[in-house]
Coordinates of C-alpha atoms and ligand atoms in Angstrom, one line a residue:
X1 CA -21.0 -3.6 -6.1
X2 CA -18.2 -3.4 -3.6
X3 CA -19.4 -2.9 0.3
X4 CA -17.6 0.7 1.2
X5 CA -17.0 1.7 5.0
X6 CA -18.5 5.0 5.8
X7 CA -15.1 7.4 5.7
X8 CA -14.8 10.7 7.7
X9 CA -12.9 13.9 8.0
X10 CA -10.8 12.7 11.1
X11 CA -9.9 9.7 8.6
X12 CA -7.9 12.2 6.4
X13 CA -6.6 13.8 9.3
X14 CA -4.5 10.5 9.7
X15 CA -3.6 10.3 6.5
X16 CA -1.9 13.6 7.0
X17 CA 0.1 12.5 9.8
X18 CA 0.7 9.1 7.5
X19 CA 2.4 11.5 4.6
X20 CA 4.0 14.3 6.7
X21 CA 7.4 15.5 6.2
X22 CA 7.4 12.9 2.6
X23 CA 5.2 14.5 0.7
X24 CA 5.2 18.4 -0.2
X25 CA 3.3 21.0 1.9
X26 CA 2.8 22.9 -1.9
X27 CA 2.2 26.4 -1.9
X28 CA -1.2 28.4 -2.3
X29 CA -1.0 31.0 -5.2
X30 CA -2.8 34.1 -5.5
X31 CA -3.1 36.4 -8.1
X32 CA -5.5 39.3 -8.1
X33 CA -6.4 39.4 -11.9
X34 CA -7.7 35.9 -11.5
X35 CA -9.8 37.6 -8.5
X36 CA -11.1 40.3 -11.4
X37 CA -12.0 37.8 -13.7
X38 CA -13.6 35.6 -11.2
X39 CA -15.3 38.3 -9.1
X40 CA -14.1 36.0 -6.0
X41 CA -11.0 36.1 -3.6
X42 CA -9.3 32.9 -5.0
X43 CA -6.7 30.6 -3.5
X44 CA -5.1 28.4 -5.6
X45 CA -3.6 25.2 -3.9
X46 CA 0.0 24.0 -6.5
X47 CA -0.5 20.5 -6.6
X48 CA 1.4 20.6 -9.8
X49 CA 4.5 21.5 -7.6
X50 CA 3.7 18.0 -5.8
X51 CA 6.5 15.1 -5.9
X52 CA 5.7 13.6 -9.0
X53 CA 4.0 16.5 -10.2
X54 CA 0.2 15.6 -8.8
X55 CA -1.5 15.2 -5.7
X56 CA -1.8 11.5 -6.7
X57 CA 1.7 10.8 -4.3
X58 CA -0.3 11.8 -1.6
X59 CA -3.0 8.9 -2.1
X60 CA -0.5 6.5 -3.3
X61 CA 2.0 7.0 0.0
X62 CA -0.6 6.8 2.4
X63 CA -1.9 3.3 1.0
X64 CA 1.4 1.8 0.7
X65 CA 2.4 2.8 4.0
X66 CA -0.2 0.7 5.4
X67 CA 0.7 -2.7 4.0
X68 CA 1.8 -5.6 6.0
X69 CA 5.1 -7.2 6.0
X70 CA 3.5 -9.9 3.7
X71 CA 2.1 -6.7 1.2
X72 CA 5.4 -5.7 1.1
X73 CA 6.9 -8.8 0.4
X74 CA 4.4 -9.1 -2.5
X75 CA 4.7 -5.9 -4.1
X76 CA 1.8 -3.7 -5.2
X77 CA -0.1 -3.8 -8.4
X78 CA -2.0 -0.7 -10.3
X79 CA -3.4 0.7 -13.7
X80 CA -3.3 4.1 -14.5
X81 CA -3.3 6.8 -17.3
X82 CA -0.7 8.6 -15.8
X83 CA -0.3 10.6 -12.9
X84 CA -1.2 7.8 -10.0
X85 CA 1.2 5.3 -11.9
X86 CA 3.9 7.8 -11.6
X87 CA 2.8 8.0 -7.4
X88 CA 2.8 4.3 -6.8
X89 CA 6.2 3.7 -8.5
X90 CA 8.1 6.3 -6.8
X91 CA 6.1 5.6 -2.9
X92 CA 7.1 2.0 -3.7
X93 CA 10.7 3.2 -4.6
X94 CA 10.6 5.2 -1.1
X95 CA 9.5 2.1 0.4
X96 CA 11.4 -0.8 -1.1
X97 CA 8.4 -2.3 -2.9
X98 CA 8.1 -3.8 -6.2
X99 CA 5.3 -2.1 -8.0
X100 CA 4.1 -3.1 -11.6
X101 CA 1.9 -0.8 -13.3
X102 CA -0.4 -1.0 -15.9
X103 CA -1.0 1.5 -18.6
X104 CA -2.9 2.6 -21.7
X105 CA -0.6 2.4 -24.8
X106 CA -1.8 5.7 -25.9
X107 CA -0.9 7.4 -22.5
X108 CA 1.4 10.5 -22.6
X109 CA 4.8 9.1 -23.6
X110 CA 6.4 11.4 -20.7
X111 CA 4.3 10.1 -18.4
X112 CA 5.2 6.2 -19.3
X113 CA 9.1 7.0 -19.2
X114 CA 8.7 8.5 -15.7
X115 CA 7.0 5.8 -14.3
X116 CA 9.8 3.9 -15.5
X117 CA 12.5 5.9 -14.2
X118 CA 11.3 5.0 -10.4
X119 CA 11.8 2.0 -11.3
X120 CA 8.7 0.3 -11.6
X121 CA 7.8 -2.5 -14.4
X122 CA 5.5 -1.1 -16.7
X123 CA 2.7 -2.8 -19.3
X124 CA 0.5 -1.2 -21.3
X125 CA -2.6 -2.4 -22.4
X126 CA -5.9 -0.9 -25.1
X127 CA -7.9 1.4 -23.2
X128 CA -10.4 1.5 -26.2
X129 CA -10.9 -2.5 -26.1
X130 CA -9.3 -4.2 -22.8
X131 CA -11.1 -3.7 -19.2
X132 CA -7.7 -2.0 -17.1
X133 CA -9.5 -3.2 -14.2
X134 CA -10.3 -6.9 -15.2
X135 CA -6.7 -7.5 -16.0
X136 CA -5.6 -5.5 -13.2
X137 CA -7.7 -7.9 -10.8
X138 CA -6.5 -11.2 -12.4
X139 CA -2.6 -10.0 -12.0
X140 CA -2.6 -9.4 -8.9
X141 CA -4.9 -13.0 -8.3
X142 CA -1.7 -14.5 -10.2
X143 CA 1.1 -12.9 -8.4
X144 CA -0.5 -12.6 -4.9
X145 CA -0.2 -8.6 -5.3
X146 CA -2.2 -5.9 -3.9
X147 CA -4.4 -3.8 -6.2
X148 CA -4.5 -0.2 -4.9
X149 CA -6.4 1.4 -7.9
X150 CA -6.0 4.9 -8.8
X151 CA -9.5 6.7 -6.9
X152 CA -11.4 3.5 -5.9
X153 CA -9.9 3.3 -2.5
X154 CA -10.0 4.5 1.2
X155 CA -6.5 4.9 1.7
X156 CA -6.0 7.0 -1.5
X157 CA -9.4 9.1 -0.9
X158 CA -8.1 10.0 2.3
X159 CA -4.5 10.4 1.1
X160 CA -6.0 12.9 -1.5
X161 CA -7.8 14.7 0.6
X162 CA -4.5 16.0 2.6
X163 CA -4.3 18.5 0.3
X164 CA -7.7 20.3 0.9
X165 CA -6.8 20.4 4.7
X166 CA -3.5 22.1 4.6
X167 CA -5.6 24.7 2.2
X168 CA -7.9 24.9 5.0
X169 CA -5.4 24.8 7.4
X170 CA -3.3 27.5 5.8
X171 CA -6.3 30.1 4.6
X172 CA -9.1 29.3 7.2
X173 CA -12.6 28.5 6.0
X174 CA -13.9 29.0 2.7
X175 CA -17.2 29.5 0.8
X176 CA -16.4 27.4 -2.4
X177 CA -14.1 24.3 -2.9
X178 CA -14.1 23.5 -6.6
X179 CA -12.3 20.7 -6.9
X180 CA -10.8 18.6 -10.4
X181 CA -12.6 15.6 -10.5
X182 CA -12.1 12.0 -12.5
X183 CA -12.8 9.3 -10.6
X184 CA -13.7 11.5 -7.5
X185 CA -10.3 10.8 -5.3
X186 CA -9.6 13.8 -5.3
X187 CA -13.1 15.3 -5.0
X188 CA -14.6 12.6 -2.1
X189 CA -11.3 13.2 0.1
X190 CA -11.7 16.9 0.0
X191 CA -15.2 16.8 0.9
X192 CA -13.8 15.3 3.6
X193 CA -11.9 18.1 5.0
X194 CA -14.4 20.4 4.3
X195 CA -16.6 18.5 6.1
X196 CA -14.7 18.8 9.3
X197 CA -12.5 22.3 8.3
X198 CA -15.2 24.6 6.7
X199 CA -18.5 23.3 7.8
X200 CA -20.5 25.6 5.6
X201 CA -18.1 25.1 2.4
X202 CA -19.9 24.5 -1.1
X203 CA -17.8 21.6 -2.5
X204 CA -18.3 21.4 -6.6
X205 CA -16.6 19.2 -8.5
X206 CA -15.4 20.0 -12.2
X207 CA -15.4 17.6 -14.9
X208 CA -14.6 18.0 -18.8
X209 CA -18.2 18.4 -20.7
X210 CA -17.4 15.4 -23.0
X211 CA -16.5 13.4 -19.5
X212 CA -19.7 14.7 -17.6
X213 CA -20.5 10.9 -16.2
X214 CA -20.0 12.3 -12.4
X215 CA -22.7 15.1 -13.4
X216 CA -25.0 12.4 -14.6
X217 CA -23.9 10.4 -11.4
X218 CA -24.4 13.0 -9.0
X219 CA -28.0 13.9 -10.8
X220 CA -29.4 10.4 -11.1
X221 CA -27.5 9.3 -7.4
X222 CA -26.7 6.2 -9.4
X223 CA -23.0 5.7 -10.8
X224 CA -23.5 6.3 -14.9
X225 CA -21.3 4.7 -17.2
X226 CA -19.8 6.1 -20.3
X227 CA -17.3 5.8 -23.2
X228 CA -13.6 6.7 -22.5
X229 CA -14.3 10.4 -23.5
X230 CA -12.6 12.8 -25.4
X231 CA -11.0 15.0 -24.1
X232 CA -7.6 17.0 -23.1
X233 CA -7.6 16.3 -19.7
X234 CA -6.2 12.8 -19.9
X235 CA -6.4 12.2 -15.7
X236 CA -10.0 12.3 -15.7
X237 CA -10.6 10.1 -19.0
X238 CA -12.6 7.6 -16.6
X239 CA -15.8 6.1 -17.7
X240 CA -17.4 6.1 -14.3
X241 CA -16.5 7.4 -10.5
X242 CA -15.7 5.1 -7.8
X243 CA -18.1 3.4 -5.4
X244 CA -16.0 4.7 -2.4
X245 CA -15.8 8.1 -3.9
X246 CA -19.5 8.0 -5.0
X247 CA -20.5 7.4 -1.4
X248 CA -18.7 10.3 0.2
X249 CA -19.7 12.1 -2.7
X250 CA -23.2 11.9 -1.9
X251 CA -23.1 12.6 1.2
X252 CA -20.2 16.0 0.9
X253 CA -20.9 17.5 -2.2
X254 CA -22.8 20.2 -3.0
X255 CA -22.7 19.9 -7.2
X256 CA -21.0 19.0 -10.3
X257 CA -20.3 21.0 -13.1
X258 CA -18.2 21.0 -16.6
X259 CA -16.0 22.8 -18.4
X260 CA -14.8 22.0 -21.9
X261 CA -11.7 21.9 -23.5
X262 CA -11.0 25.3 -25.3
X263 CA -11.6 26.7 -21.1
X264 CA -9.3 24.4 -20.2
X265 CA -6.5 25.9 -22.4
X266 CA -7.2 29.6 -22.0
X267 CA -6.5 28.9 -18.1
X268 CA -3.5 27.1 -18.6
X269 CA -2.2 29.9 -21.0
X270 CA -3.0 32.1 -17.8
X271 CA -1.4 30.1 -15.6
X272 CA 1.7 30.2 -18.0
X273 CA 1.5 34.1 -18.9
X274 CA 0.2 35.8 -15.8
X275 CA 1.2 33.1 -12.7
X276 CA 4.8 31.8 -14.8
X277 CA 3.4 28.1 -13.9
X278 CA 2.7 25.3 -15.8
X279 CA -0.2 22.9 -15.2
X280 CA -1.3 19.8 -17.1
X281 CA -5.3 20.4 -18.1
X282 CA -6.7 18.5 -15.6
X283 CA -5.0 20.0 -13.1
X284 CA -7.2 23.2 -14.6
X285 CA -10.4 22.1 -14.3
X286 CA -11.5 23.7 -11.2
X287 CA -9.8 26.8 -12.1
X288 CA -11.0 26.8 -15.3
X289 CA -14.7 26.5 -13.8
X290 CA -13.8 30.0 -11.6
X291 CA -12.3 31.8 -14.0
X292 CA -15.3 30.8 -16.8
X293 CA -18.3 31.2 -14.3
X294 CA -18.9 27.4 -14.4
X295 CA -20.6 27.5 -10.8
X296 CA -21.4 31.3 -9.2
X297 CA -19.0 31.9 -6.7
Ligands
PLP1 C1 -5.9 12.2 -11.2 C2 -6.0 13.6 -11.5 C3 -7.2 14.3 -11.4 C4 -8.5 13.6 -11.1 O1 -8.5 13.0 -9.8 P1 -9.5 11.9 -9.4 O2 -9.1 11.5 -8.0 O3 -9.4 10.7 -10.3 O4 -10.9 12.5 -9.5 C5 -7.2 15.7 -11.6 N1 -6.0 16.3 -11.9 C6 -4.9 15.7 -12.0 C7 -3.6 16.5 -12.3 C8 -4.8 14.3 -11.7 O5 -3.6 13.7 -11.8

């Protein structure tokens, strides 16, 4: 098991000043017939509105911002089902850096072309019989690049958890954080925040039921493997959370709960009909988990 250093909330604080004025500031939405439905005032932060569409640029900038002239030289090296591929190629666009990216062959085709069109190389591997993170390890041996993996990592934990703290920043402190969670970037950097913005702040993260390995994680307090599940959120198809992210996780987070699919597409039809926005399923999951009583808020 990889050592992890003990993260805290000033550490995303940093990041923020790392990412500002390059990544969005996204908006917070409100909509009072999602308040009716959830019985809760509810602030919903548009990641989907993001440069590359997800939060995942805000991770990705704030590692590559980081590397050393050598790094840089070198390039940087990642696998991904999607959305953090698409972060790394265009934050090594922004900062002259060859990226190569490896991806399942079964990944949305969209997402595969747009990783492309920032220019970085792209190769696809078998999700269903290769280890991403084995040949992932031995590229990077082979070309002397650096590995910054899509959750497993300080930089993009604390990266991620930029988002949470302009919420904070922009609606003041909050009884609930539910929070989309794969491989717990996301969910470990905004425990983060919390921990330092909303002291008294129920973080929950909210997985797809087939994908429930954090719940079983969080239950045991040992990382639990599974199958690549199925499911429609593709970005949190992982088989097991991140050390890093476990850690924080631990230590931040209040509880885990699931939602499963057929939730997941009766929010995004709300989002479409009643907000006119469009988000990808995983990007529903925690609303999904508000708006179908998943965790009482
Ligand atoms: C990556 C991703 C997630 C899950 O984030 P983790 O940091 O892997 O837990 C959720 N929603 C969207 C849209 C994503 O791209």
């Amino acid at each position: 098991m990889t050592k992890t250093i003990q993260l805290h909330g000033s550490d995303v604080q940093n990041a923020a000043q790392r990412i500002k004025n390059i990544a969005h500031r996204t908006p917070v939405l409100t909509s009072s017939t999602a308040n009716k439905i959830a019985g809760a005032e509810l602030f919903f932060k548009c990641e989907n509105l993001q440069r590359i569409g997800a939060f995942k640029f805000r991770g990705a900038y704030n590692a590559l911002v980081q590397f050393s002239e050598e790094q840089r030289r070198n390039g940087v090296l990642t696998y991904s089902s999607g959305n953090h591929a698409q972060a790394i190629a265009l934050a090594a666009s922004l900062l002259k850096i060859r990226a190569v990216i490896i991806m399942p062959e079964d990944a949305p085709v969209l997402k595969i072309q747009a990783t492309k069109g920032y220019g970085a190389e792209v190769l696809t591997y078998n999700r269903y019989t290769e280890n991403r993170e084995e040949i992932g390890r031995k590229l990077a041996q082979e070309k002397n690049m650096t590995l910054i993996p899509p959750y497993d990592h300080a930089d993009v934990i604390c990266g991620q958890g930029t988002a949470a703290l302009e919420l904070f920043e922009e609606v003041g402190e909050l009884d609930t954080l539910l929070v989309c969670l794969g491989g717990g970037g996301l969910l470990a950097g905004s425990a983060l925040a919390a921990s330092i913005m909303s002291k008294k702040c129920n973080v929950i993260g909210v997985e797809p039921e087939a994908g429930n390995d954090g719940q079983q994680s969080f239950r045991t307090g040992k990382i639990v493997h599974i199958d690549v599940p199925d499911t429609i959120a593709d970005g949190a198809k992982v088989t097991h959370i991140g050390n890093h992210n476990f850690d924080v996780i631990k230590r931040h987070v209040h509880e885990i709960v699931t939602v499963s699919d057929s939730q997941l597409i009766e929010t995004m039809k709300f989002f479409a009909e009643r907000m006119k926005i469009v988000v990808e399923p995983t990007g529903c999951l925690a609303s999904a988990a508000a708006l179908h009583h998943a965790y009482p808020i």
